XYZ file of C-alpha atoms in Angstrom:
783
model
C 85.032 154.117 123.825
C 83.164 154.899 120.786
C 81.813 151.762 118.627
C 83.047 151.504 115.027
C 80.174 149.911 113.100
C 80.806 149.335 109.074
C 77.417 148.850 107.534
C 75.085 150.997 105.447
C 72.144 149.984 107.969
C 71.101 152.542 110.361
C 72.003 151.725 113.959
C 68.672 150.928 115.948
C 66.944 153.626 117.879
C 66.988 153.266 121.623
C 63.393 154.345 122.312
C 60.481 152.310 123.113
C 57.995 151.184 120.502
C 54.373 151.641 120.496
C 53.722 148.096 119.045
C 53.098 145.507 121.669
C 55.785 143.228 122.244
C 55.742 140.197 120.042
C 53.669 141.981 117.560
C 55.195 143.672 114.589
C 52.963 145.404 111.761
C 53.908 144.635 108.170
C 56.462 146.617 106.550
C 57.443 148.019 110.094
C 61.128 148.753 111.359
C 62.733 146.354 113.402
C 65.920 145.930 115.311
C 68.433 143.061 114.217
C 71.308 142.178 116.292
C 74.147 141.000 114.269
C 76.658 138.379 115.929
C 79.395 140.571 115.107
C 81.430 142.791 117.694
C 78.692 145.640 117.752
C 77.263 147.262 120.700
C 73.834 147.896 119.212
C 71.211 146.298 116.731
C 70.505 147.921 113.405
C 67.332 148.627 111.890
C 65.936 146.870 108.924
C 62.585 146.970 107.196
C 60.164 144.086 107.276
C 58.888 143.419 103.616
C 55.148 143.160 103.321
C 53.741 139.921 104.019
C 56.704 138.767 106.240
C 55.634 138.413 109.931
C 58.612 138.683 112.111
C 58.679 138.740 115.971
C 61.239 139.293 118.568
C 63.510 136.482 118.623
C 63.118 135.439 115.090
C 66.485 134.778 113.497
C 66.506 136.338 109.969
C 69.064 136.984 107.122
C 69.749 140.432 106.537
C 72.095 142.452 104.204
C 74.984 144.000 105.533
C 77.332 146.140 103.025
C 77.906 143.702 100.230
C 77.217 140.336 102.306
C 74.479 138.807 103.765
C 74.584 138.154 107.636
C 72.314 136.074 109.889
C 70.790 138.064 113.020
C 68.048 138.003 115.628
C 65.274 140.398 115.613
C 65.776 141.990 119.066
C 63.183 144.460 119.909
C 60.631 146.650 117.734
C 62.523 149.818 116.789
C 60.793 153.279 117.544
C 60.035 154.803 114.159
C 57.148 157.131 115.588
C 57.800 160.966 114.548
C 56.939 163.644 116.956
C 56.363 166.523 114.725
C 56.377 167.241 110.847
C 59.902 167.878 110.625
C 60.681 164.775 112.363
C 58.334 162.895 110.275
C 60.265 163.973 107.183
C 63.530 162.850 108.535
C 61.889 159.650 109.438
C 60.530 159.176 105.956
C 63.932 159.563 104.437
C 65.393 157.156 106.993
C 62.653 154.767 106.114
C 63.553 154.903 102.546
C 67.001 154.115 103.128
C 66.408 151.074 105.391
C 67.328 147.795 103.541
C 64.812 144.859 103.845
C 65.090 141.763 105.696
C 65.818 138.880 103.001
C 64.181 135.863 104.793
C 63.551 134.120 107.980
C 65.455 131.371 108.827
C 63.713 127.861 109.670
C 64.776 127.700 113.328
C 62.994 128.271 116.610
C 63.178 131.913 117.672
C 65.276 132.889 120.241
C 63.683 132.898 123.619
C 63.227 136.086 125.662
C 65.124 134.701 128.475
C 68.147 133.943 126.134
C 67.987 137.434 124.832
C 68.035 139.030 128.140
C 70.714 136.726 129.319
C 72.915 138.015 126.101
C 72.268 141.502 127.025
C 73.222 140.780 130.958
C 76.308 139.068 129.874
C 77.246 141.998 127.581
C 76.483 144.616 130.172
C 78.593 142.666 132.848
C 81.605 141.848 130.824
C 81.602 145.214 129.039
C 81.782 143.058 125.739
C 80.026 143.952 122.441
C 76.166 142.656 122.613
C 76.943 141.185 119.118
C 80.087 139.278 120.390
C 77.947 137.562 123.118
C 75.205 136.790 120.698
C 77.737 135.058 118.224
C 78.300 132.633 121.323
C 74.435 131.856 121.093
C 74.651 131.569 117.435
C 77.781 129.453 117.226
C 76.753 127.010 114.833
C 75.629 129.030 111.462
C 74.843 125.835 109.576
C 72.347 124.917 112.294
C 70.263 128.096 111.481
C 69.278 126.805 107.797
C 66.363 124.152 107.449
C 67.816 120.594 107.487
C 67.874 118.766 104.191
C 64.859 116.664 103.649
C 65.426 112.998 104.686
C 64.534 110.743 101.517
C 63.701 106.909 101.392
C 62.779 104.732 98.826
C 60.037 102.429 98.267
C 58.314 100.259 95.620
C 56.789 102.682 93.099
C 53.020 102.750 93.557
C 52.499 102.873 89.750
C 54.473 99.679 89.345
C 52.256 96.567 87.795
C 51.548 93.521 89.583
C 53.654 91.701 86.587
C 56.506 94.034 87.346
C 56.607 93.073 91.143
C 56.771 89.463 89.847
C 59.873 90.490 87.570
C 57.609 89.982 84.618
C 57.393 93.719 83.197
C 59.991 96.321 83.311
C 60.524 99.716 81.501
C 62.044 99.784 78.023
C 65.858 99.164 78.023
C 65.621 97.835 81.551
C 67.352 94.523 82.212
C 66.517 92.312 85.243
C 69.295 90.827 87.186
C 69.705 88.764 90.378
C 70.619 91.851 92.416
C 67.679 93.680 90.994
C 65.213 91.049 91.566
C 66.512 90.656 95.335
C 65.964 94.486 95.759
C 62.400 94.412 94.224
C 61.389 91.269 96.485
C 62.780 93.121 99.580
C 60.825 96.237 98.854
C 57.613 94.220 97.807
C 56.093 95.094 101.472
C 55.888 98.839 100.574
C 57.652 100.063 103.300
C 59.700 103.290 103.033
C 63.644 103.005 103.974
C 66.731 104.483 103.387
C 68.525 103.521 100.286
C 71.468 102.333 102.462
C 68.994 100.019 104.678
C 67.472 98.538 101.435
C 70.715 97.848 99.857
C 72.106 96.187 102.998
C 68.929 94.126 103.499
C 69.146 92.943 99.716
C 72.977 92.158 99.919
C 73.616 94.595 97.056
C 75.533 97.410 96.315
C 74.053 101.173 96.461
C 74.330 101.525 92.802
C 71.748 98.800 92.135
C 69.274 100.789 94.337
C 69.978 103.926 92.473
C 69.486 102.141 89.315
C 66.035 100.905 90.165
C 64.883 104.559 91.326
C 66.253 105.946 87.819
C 64.382 103.329 86.168
C 61.235 104.249 88.099
C 60.790 100.910 89.852
C 61.559 102.525 93.071
C 60.355 106.242 94.115
C 61.886 108.546 96.505
C 59.639 109.824 99.269
C 60.459 112.225 102.120
C 59.991 110.921 105.674
C 60.433 112.437 109.031
C 63.992 112.708 110.295
C 64.880 110.273 112.876
C 65.404 111.070 116.314
C 68.789 112.573 117.199
C 68.746 111.815 120.809
C 66.726 109.447 123.024
C 64.878 110.640 125.859
C 66.367 109.963 129.318
C 63.963 107.677 131.271
C 63.764 109.397 134.509
C 61.451 106.536 135.873
C 64.353 103.851 136.074
C 65.255 102.643 139.672
C 67.888 105.048 141.227
C 70.549 103.910 143.492
C 69.994 103.554 147.239
C 70.693 106.564 149.208
C 71.642 106.787 152.917
C 72.144 109.424 155.384
C 73.418 112.548 153.867
C 72.992 111.588 150.546
C 69.424 110.698 151.046
C 68.670 114.181 152.824
C 70.468 115.902 149.920
C 68.438 114.148 147.155
C 65.327 114.887 148.952
C 66.156 118.401 149.486
C 67.349 119.016 145.823
C 64.052 117.242 144.517
C 61.952 119.808 146.601
C 63.862 122.755 145.120
C 63.258 121.528 141.539
C 59.632 121.038 142.209
C 59.271 124.444 143.573
C 60.466 125.902 140.068
C 61.893 128.892 141.814
C 65.487 130.362 141.501
C 67.684 128.974 144.199
C 71.611 128.453 144.463
C 72.719 125.298 146.423
C 76.164 124.077 146.987
C 76.644 120.392 146.882
C 79.581 120.058 149.296
C 80.988 116.619 149.523
C 84.183 114.856 150.133
C 85.728 113.004 147.116
C 84.203 109.926 146.551
C 81.028 110.906 148.376
C 78.645 110.351 145.322
C 78.054 113.916 144.418
C 77.147 113.023 140.805
C 74.689 110.123 141.830
C 72.838 112.696 144.283
C 72.456 115.674 141.602
C 71.540 113.159 138.855
C 68.353 112.611 140.962
C 67.650 116.346 140.581
C 67.980 115.949 137.034
C 65.542 113.149 137.290
C 63.000 115.329 138.968
C 63.397 118.121 136.339
C 62.848 115.639 133.479
C 59.807 114.330 135.315
C 58.563 118.026 135.320
C 59.123 118.338 131.590
C 61.906 120.532 131.655
C 65.407 120.516 130.057
C 68.638 120.330 132.160
C 72.169 121.246 131.551
C 75.187 120.082 133.446
C 78.456 121.998 133.095
C 81.658 119.855 133.400
C 85.217 121.602 133.349
C 86.630 118.917 131.110
C 83.927 117.240 129.231
C 86.218 115.635 126.668
C 87.513 113.583 129.617
C 84.163 112.613 131.243
C 83.746 109.014 130.015
C 83.004 107.692 133.593
C 80.408 110.573 134.026
C 78.755 109.553 130.878
C 78.494 105.753 132.049
C 76.937 106.800 135.283
C 74.295 108.773 133.428
C 73.644 105.863 131.333
C 73.079 103.544 134.285
C 70.719 106.040 135.721
C 68.630 106.980 132.525
C 69.234 104.239 130.101
C 70.684 106.405 127.338
C 73.353 108.988 126.902
C 73.009 112.863 127.106
C 73.482 115.251 124.546
C 77.148 116.355 124.775
C 78.625 119.782 123.761
C 82.440 120.355 123.395
C 85.017 121.423 121.047
C 85.764 117.768 119.833
C 82.255 117.281 118.071
C 82.339 117.239 114.507
C 80.469 119.956 112.513
C 77.595 117.726 111.629
C 77.201 116.793 115.546
C 77.096 120.506 116.639
C 74.685 121.384 114.061
C 72.356 118.341 114.960
C 72.893 119.039 118.772
C 72.307 122.747 118.380
C 68.859 122.184 116.718
C 67.852 119.393 118.857
C 68.380 121.856 121.939
C 66.437 124.392 120.283
C 63.586 122.037 119.334
C 63.590 120.703 122.668
C 64.423 117.114 121.469
C 67.631 117.119 123.305
C 66.425 116.913 127.348
C 69.669 116.773 129.050
C 72.879 118.574 127.923
C 76.473 117.986 129.493
C 78.932 120.344 128.245
C 81.624 122.803 128.531
C 81.080 126.195 129.536
C 80.026 127.264 125.962
C 76.966 125.063 126.533
C 75.640 127.909 128.651
C 74.663 129.897 125.616
C 72.692 126.996 124.021
C 69.205 127.998 122.828
C 67.155 125.976 125.462
C 63.504 126.327 125.195
C 62.445 124.757 128.341
C 65.541 125.075 130.636
C 64.542 124.271 134.270
C 67.681 123.082 135.978
C 71.595 123.910 135.826
C 74.237 121.652 137.349
C 77.920 123.197 137.645
C 80.226 120.397 138.515
C 83.734 121.171 140.178
C 82.550 124.605 140.506
C 85.776 125.695 141.733
C 87.634 124.666 138.320
C 89.362 127.572 136.570
C 88.492 126.030 133.469
C 85.126 127.885 133.627
C 86.597 130.924 133.038
C 86.940 132.146 129.364
C 89.697 135.035 128.628
C 89.257 135.414 124.992
C 86.882 137.841 123.057
C 84.305 137.663 125.830
C 85.853 137.388 129.163
C 83.371 135.661 131.448
C 83.102 132.814 134.329
C 80.720 130.215 133.241
C 79.887 129.382 136.981
C 78.855 132.784 137.729
C 76.934 133.282 134.512
C 75.084 129.987 135.217
C 73.883 131.552 138.359
C 72.638 134.550 136.438
C 70.700 132.441 133.752
C 69.041 130.577 136.465
C 67.960 133.610 138.301
C 66.550 135.060 134.962
C 64.807 131.715 134.416
C 63.499 131.313 137.887
C 64.787 127.788 138.321
C 67.327 126.150 140.580
C 71.156 125.758 140.191
C 73.411 123.498 142.022
C 77.098 123.912 142.286
C 79.026 120.684 143.167
C 82.542 120.396 144.602
C 84.779 118.701 147.194
C 86.768 121.915 147.500
C 84.621 124.822 146.616
C 85.802 128.344 145.449
C 86.204 130.799 148.280
C 83.656 132.994 146.441
C 80.940 130.314 146.828
C 81.871 129.390 150.520
C 81.681 133.144 151.225
C 77.958 133.382 149.533
C 76.930 130.102 151.619
C 78.225 131.983 154.741
C 76.257 135.173 153.849
C 73.067 133.213 153.375
C 72.899 133.723 149.753
C 73.547 130.125 148.855
C 72.319 127.058 150.471
C 74.383 124.277 151.163
C 74.139 120.513 151.314
C 76.986 118.265 152.809
C 78.228 114.850 152.278
C 80.606 114.069 154.994
C 81.702 110.424 153.905
C 82.691 108.481 151.067
C 80.285 106.149 149.466
C 80.296 102.576 150.554
C 82.176 103.138 153.649
C 85.526 104.051 152.103
C 88.081 106.085 153.952
C 89.718 109.167 152.923
C 93.539 108.515 152.249
C 96.307 109.461 154.679
C 98.421 112.196 153.578
C 102.303 112.322 154.018
C 104.570 115.348 153.493
C 108.024 114.256 152.206
C 110.582 116.855 153.099
C 112.671 117.057 149.965
C 115.340 119.014 151.923
C 115.907 115.852 153.922
C 114.894 112.967 151.826
C 116.685 114.041 148.712
C 116.493 112.444 145.419
C 119.728 110.655 144.115
C 121.290 110.488 140.699
C 120.126 107.544 138.335
C 122.697 106.160 136.167
C 122.206 106.866 132.522
C 119.550 109.650 133.113
C 121.129 111.937 135.523
C 119.117 113.668 138.234
C 116.285 111.850 139.858
C 113.068 113.503 140.698
C 111.508 110.918 142.946
C 112.909 110.576 146.629
C 114.125 107.312 147.867
C 110.986 107.222 150.294
C 108.478 107.631 147.410
C 110.343 104.990 145.152
C 110.047 102.583 148.140
C 106.182 103.325 148.529
C 105.783 102.843 144.725
C 107.776 99.323 144.747
C 105.629 98.175 147.836
C 102.457 99.296 146.168
C 102.964 97.489 142.910
C 104.298 94.311 144.712
C 101.009 94.201 146.399
C 99.206 94.213 142.846
C 97.769 97.723 143.430
C 98.062 100.630 141.426
C 99.840 103.948 141.951
C 99.808 107.280 140.311
C 102.354 109.975 139.946
C 101.166 113.627 139.477
C 103.076 116.418 138.093
C 101.295 119.298 136.775
C 103.655 120.115 133.903
C 103.295 118.754 130.333
C 105.970 117.421 128.225
C 109.464 116.332 128.908
C 111.305 119.410 130.284
C 109.943 123.015 130.841
C 113.301 124.757 129.902
C 116.048 124.045 127.468
C 119.531 126.032 127.922
C 122.966 125.917 126.705
C 125.464 124.416 129.041
C 128.200 126.572 127.529
C 126.685 129.986 127.699
C 123.377 129.663 129.500
C 121.236 130.745 126.545
C 117.765 129.774 126.873
C 115.293 128.691 124.170
C 112.115 130.718 124.094
C 109.258 131.403 121.808
C 109.793 134.281 119.056
C 106.025 135.195 119.550
C 105.692 135.005 123.406
C 107.293 135.923 126.609
C 107.807 132.235 127.275
C 110.153 129.395 127.346
C 109.941 126.483 124.770
C 108.884 123.207 126.543
C 110.497 120.141 125.038
C 108.417 117.088 124.043
C 109.747 113.785 123.025
C 108.394 110.707 121.592
C 105.901 112.536 119.152
C 105.999 112.582 115.593
C 106.103 116.100 113.732
C 107.447 117.341 110.659
C 109.218 120.759 110.800
C 110.634 123.066 108.249
C 114.454 123.559 108.230
C 117.146 121.652 109.741
C 117.862 120.469 113.468
C 117.915 117.624 115.454
C 116.760 116.698 118.962
C 113.342 117.115 120.711
C 110.044 118.759 119.917
C 110.103 122.220 121.094
C 106.741 124.013 121.479
C 105.339 126.908 123.077
C 101.941 125.967 125.109
C 100.851 129.823 124.474
C 100.741 130.085 120.779
C 101.549 126.736 119.658
C 104.756 127.574 118.017
C 107.140 124.466 117.296
C 110.476 124.133 116.298
C 113.106 121.261 116.287
C 115.917 121.743 119.151
C 118.902 122.905 117.075
C 122.188 120.986 117.005
C 124.082 124.138 118.227
C 123.753 127.217 120.098
C 122.626 130.187 118.328
C 124.532 132.421 120.713
C 127.996 130.798 121.413
C 127.881 128.168 118.525
C 128.672 125.307 120.633
C 127.623 122.145 119.328
C 125.211 119.452 121.347
C 125.493 121.922 124.332
C 121.537 122.230 125.016
C 120.356 120.478 128.085
C 116.649 119.704 129.205
C 116.296 121.481 132.617
C 113.503 120.433 135.163
C 111.011 117.635 134.758
C 107.713 117.427 133.033
C 105.509 114.161 133.030
C 107.398 112.670 129.865
C 110.751 113.019 132.064
C 109.039 111.373 135.032
C 107.753 108.522 132.701
C 111.304 107.991 131.579
C 112.591 107.566 135.147
C 109.720 105.477 136.231
C 110.532 103.276 133.226
C 114.256 102.996 134.578
C 113.228 102.478 138.280
C 110.057 100.232 137.632
C 110.708 98.177 134.280
C 108.143 95.719 134.863
C 105.313 98.341 135.718
C 102.621 98.702 133.020
C 102.952 102.364 132.492
C 101.016 105.323 130.771
C 101.151 108.883 130.646
C 97.798 110.851 130.906
C 98.107 114.707 129.715
C 95.794 116.770 127.640
C 98.453 116.601 124.848
C 98.683 112.854 124.833
C 94.903 112.206 124.966
C 93.711 113.251 121.452
C 89.973 113.438 122.147
C 87.030 111.666 124.316
C 87.648 108.327 122.895
C 91.154 108.216 123.762
C 90.441 109.433 127.263
C 87.658 106.956 127.618
C 90.280 104.190 126.466
C 92.900 105.406 128.778
C 90.417 105.286 131.683
C 89.294 102.061 130.983
C 92.676 100.630 130.725
C 93.337 101.947 134.368
C 89.997 100.531 135.524
C 90.758 96.905 133.963
C 94.173 96.763 135.460
C 95.826 96.844 132.194
C 97.886 99.819 133.652
C 99.378 99.842 137.276
C 101.437 102.834 137.109
C 99.857 106.121 135.848
C 102.008 109.290 135.338
C 99.509 112.478 134.740
C 99.004 115.895 134.801
C 95.959 117.808 136.322
C 93.435 115.910 133.971
C 93.821 112.862 136.237
C 92.120 114.821 138.988
C 88.882 115.399 137.190
C 86.638 113.132 139.126
C 88.053 109.743 137.743
C 87.125 106.625 139.975
C 90.143 103.991 139.906
C 89.027 101.356 142.352
C 92.648 99.669 142.709
C 94.574 103.058 143.009
C 96.056 103.093 146.313
C 99.112 105.271 146.115
C 99.261 108.966 144.793
C 102.783 110.553 144.627
C 102.933 114.307 143.976
C 106.307 114.893 142.529
C 106.324 118.744 142.948
C 103.602 119.906 145.415
C 105.206 123.291 145.725
C 104.483 123.753 141.892
C 101.986 126.734 141.537
C 102.173 127.845 145.027
C 104.269 131.172 144.161
C 103.671 134.096 141.864
C 101.567 136.764 141.394
C 98.315 135.057 141.457
C 95.941 135.996 144.477
C 94.226 132.669 144.127
C 97.757 130.503 144.285
C 97.196 128.952 147.473
C 93.491 128.362 147.073
C 94.119 126.797 143.735
C 97.064 124.507 145.076
C 95.009 123.263 147.810
C 92.060 122.516 145.517
C 94.328 120.792 142.922
C 96.170 118.655 145.439
C 93.150 117.735 147.473
C 91.323 116.646 144.241
C 94.512 114.415 143.092
C 94.651 112.977 146.748
C 91.122 112.123 146.291
C 91.745 109.474 143.580
C 93.327 107.325 146.237
C 91.415 104.696 148.319
C 88.152 105.117 146.672
C 87.213 101.713 147.077
C 87.824 98.987 149.945
C 91.453 99.306 150.218
C 93.265 102.310 152.156
C 94.636 104.864 150.343
C 98.044 106.880 150.917
C 99.196 110.315 149.282
C 102.759 111.222 149.320
C 103.404 115.074 148.857
C 107.003 115.862 147.710
C 107.630 119.624 148.789
C 110.654 121.587 149.978
C 108.312 123.585 152.348
C 106.329 121.273 154.533
C 105.324 124.107 156.911
C 103.465 126.122 154.170
C 99.625 126.462 154.937
C 98.470 124.542 152.077
C 100.730 121.855 153.104
C 99.768 121.623 156.669
C 96.103 121.908 155.674
C 96.442 118.890 153.337
C 98.100 116.795 155.988
C 95.525 117.674 158.825
C 92.557 117.591 156.515
C 91.217 120.543 157.805
C 89.718 122.358 154.819
C 87.592 124.844 156.517
C 90.226 126.322 158.819
C 92.507 126.777 155.684
C 89.777 128.541 153.968
C 88.891 130.469 156.871
C 92.671 131.865 156.949
C 92.735 132.537 153.164
C 89.175 134.521 153.766
C 90.695 136.674 156.205
C 93.644 137.322 154.325
C 91.753 138.460 151.318
C 89.479 140.445 153.346
C 92.236 142.665 154.849
C 93.543 143.411 151.519
C 90.149 143.968 149.933
C 90.681 141.243 147.292
C 87.941 139.035 145.848
C 85.534 137.979 146.998
C 85.597 141.012 149.466
C 86.688 143.445 146.831
C 86.448 143.927 142.926
C 89.138 143.591 140.415
C 89.158 144.404 136.791
C 92.049 144.261 134.246
C 92.395 146.364 131.093
C 94.909 144.971 128.956
C 96.363 146.982 125.822
C 98.128 145.134 123.113
C 99.728 146.133 119.866
C 102.369 144.650 117.437
C 104.256 147.659 117.803
C 105.595 148.021 121.573
C 105.927 151.909 121.240
C 102.166 152.175 120.318
C 101.054 150.167 123.363
C 103.112 152.201 125.576
C 102.117 155.652 124.067
C 98.243 154.559 124.439
C 98.814 153.318 127.961
C 100.499 156.734 129.121
C 97.652 158.757 127.676
C 95.043 156.508 129.429
C 96.805 156.711 132.522
C 96.626 160.425 132.551
C 92.807 160.048 132.548
C 92.650 157.487 135.110
C 89.881 158.297 137.954
C 91.274 158.958 141.401
C 88.558 158.964 144.174
C 88.024 157.255 147.304
C 87.509 153.347 147.157
C 89.494 152.690 143.952
C 93.007 151.869 143.267
C 94.678 151.729 139.808
C 97.733 149.688 139.279
C 99.794 150.174 136.263
C 100.393 150.430 133.444
C 102.984 147.903 133.623
C 104.143 145.112 131.214
C 101.757 141.879 131.745
C 103.760 139.104 133.004
C 103.159 137.519 129.397
C 104.398 140.803 128.097
C 104.639 139.250 124.417
C 101.712 137.050 123.405
C 101.229 135.736 119.809
C 103.443 138.486 118.663
C 101.614 141.528 120.426
C 102.956 143.505 123.172
C 100.822 143.770 126.048
C 100.473 146.361 128.948
C 98.127 145.867 131.846
C 96.190 148.287 134.157
C 94.651 146.443 137.342
C 91.560 148.243 138.770
C 90.961 147.425 142.209
C 87.662 148.668 143.984
C 85.427 148.207 147.152
C 82.839 145.669 146.851
C 79.852 148.137 146.561
C 81.404 149.996 143.514
C 80.846 149.051 140.132
C 84.183 148.510 138.146
C 82.000 148.693 134.900
C 80.801 152.094 135.463
C 84.338 153.326 136.544
C 85.873 151.922 133.366
C 82.970 153.285 131.271
C 83.736 156.784 132.560
C 87.467 156.587 132.353
C 87.543 155.187 128.593
C 84.417 157.444 127.491
C 85.663 159.309 124.367
C 89.115 157.356 124.100
C 89.737 156.677 120.438
C 91.400 153.280 119.971
C 94.194 153.204 117.085
C 93.109 150.388 114.523
C 96.129 148.273 115.448
C 95.587 148.538 119.281
C 93.190 146.157 121.168
C 91.836 146.845 124.511
C 90.599 143.744 126.397
C 88.649 144.153 129.589
C 88.450 141.367 131.979
C 85.872 141.879 134.860
C 86.702 139.575 137.682
C 90.063 138.197 136.171
C 91.038 134.717 137.108
C 94.507 134.695 135.854
C 97.148 137.530 135.530
C 99.423 136.302 132.707
């Protein structure tokens, strides 16, 4: 599909330059890649006297605006004959010059190759991938100088003694205190000086204006303290000690390797891989740790502090702009030695990266599906391979892709078979909802907790222990319908039912009463109307099915003396709120926790001995090829919260299908047999990881336009051995954010390249301006 560039600059040549890499002649032509959805760099002229090299960040003109880009490679401007020389001269005259270089370390060759690799693999424009690496435009500018104040050197001794002063200046007690405090000649910030003197900031400003204090530029304070790898590590035994030594050897070897750290929940995987981080720091290299939910990682950060004495640099969406700017530059300048972050931390400008850890590597949160569709775990392996250093994938329930790579010998494997400190894995009971049916509760209606689970919670709380109820569904109810005519409230912009929330304060336009209705896909909100829009009946809408808020309401009625709390992504407003909630559970302030999947993210609650899963069947069915795998992983992780200290743990799974392979595998604890069965099923169908998938999603605000384009694209579909094309068909989420979506699914043998097939298929196809074509290589969700 052709690129659409809107620039007066010329797209860069693709030939090789005769100039040695990294050495550019004055006034030469260079290729600059821009952080825009463009597939190629543009050529620019280097002004005389400006020396630029590949990787330098520069400001260049683009049309009527100025854009920051990266010098990518020397452009080929060598003519082969006189006629070409004339053309080249004209083109040289038309090139626009670089405006200036940015005061930031150059992008390393490794990161530039990584950007190219990700773009090629995901079939995304190189500029779109570069934008993820230049995600903080403010950080590309030189930081403002740090100014301090001190006693002016020209100030006479009499002035120091408050006997002399400039004309029109009057001494006050506050001013005398400031001068006395500054008499040591030290430079300090105005805020520190005013605080030490016990005066307001205006007093210090007045002394600067009068010339009694002078401003001086000082070096910026350190943004991040260096972790101390020499601090005493915890004591390791058995499998833990073996894994620690093996990881240290891999780090010291400074060669590419992939190791799966496969340990049961509570086996101390974090403490083990932190020793690999310590070895990396001892070697003078930077380390990166990717977590699926960095905003909920308070316990992880505390473990890091205990091991290294300081907190690591963090990278996630809840950082302020100032924090993002400081962190980005600290990574680029090598000051941030360890970064813990979400998937986007993979594109930070590390200069000395020597180790990557991907914790909970099985988590689907590592898959990005907007703009550039990539899986951070897989791309992290690529970055480690390009850089020639080790990567560790940690999980208690590894993905089938990773287990297959271990089985085929591509990855190493280090196993931790037992929980730390001798704690035992919890027992798992299957509660058959067909036999042990929940009863109705007066004033609430239908109950969602079976009598046996209610009794287990009552017993646990009576013994002074903690219990947790898990339901992976936010809000109060997933569906609201009219009892009179059956009309369901749906999002006007998406193919999705509106989810009802209660107990939250929002303002809405228009009239209406009732709960807060929200679309979890586009964010649309509305009040529940007081009458049905279809039949006109008043007060006829009813909430159907439970969310965690509904379970919390039931828990309040059944266990009124319990200290309850709801833990879900929409009730935790950031890292501080999450840390506060986790500490409250650890301190015993909460003894009945109701939560969604965020409660399964590696938290350690020593007194939690009972986990009740309200709907274990949720997520088992649908068109997702990984439904069984994901359900097993999630339920196994949730179950792993119970019994992590001295007391035995118990897990109760409410299910209407206790014979399902996932339920049987959870009860028996035979993880390997379950994954072997799942592997055989995928292999028979040539599904990942034994085949390749790619999704092509066409979307348009006009449904007919999307259908027409798909019909024409279907006529061009390749048809040869080893590939299968499904569609076009409406995507399960056929309307998303006001755009109608149609989907092709390309299925190929493992030895075929879906990228090459798609490239051939779409070559020469013109995409109308209102249409979008999104390509997702190795899709993880099929919405």
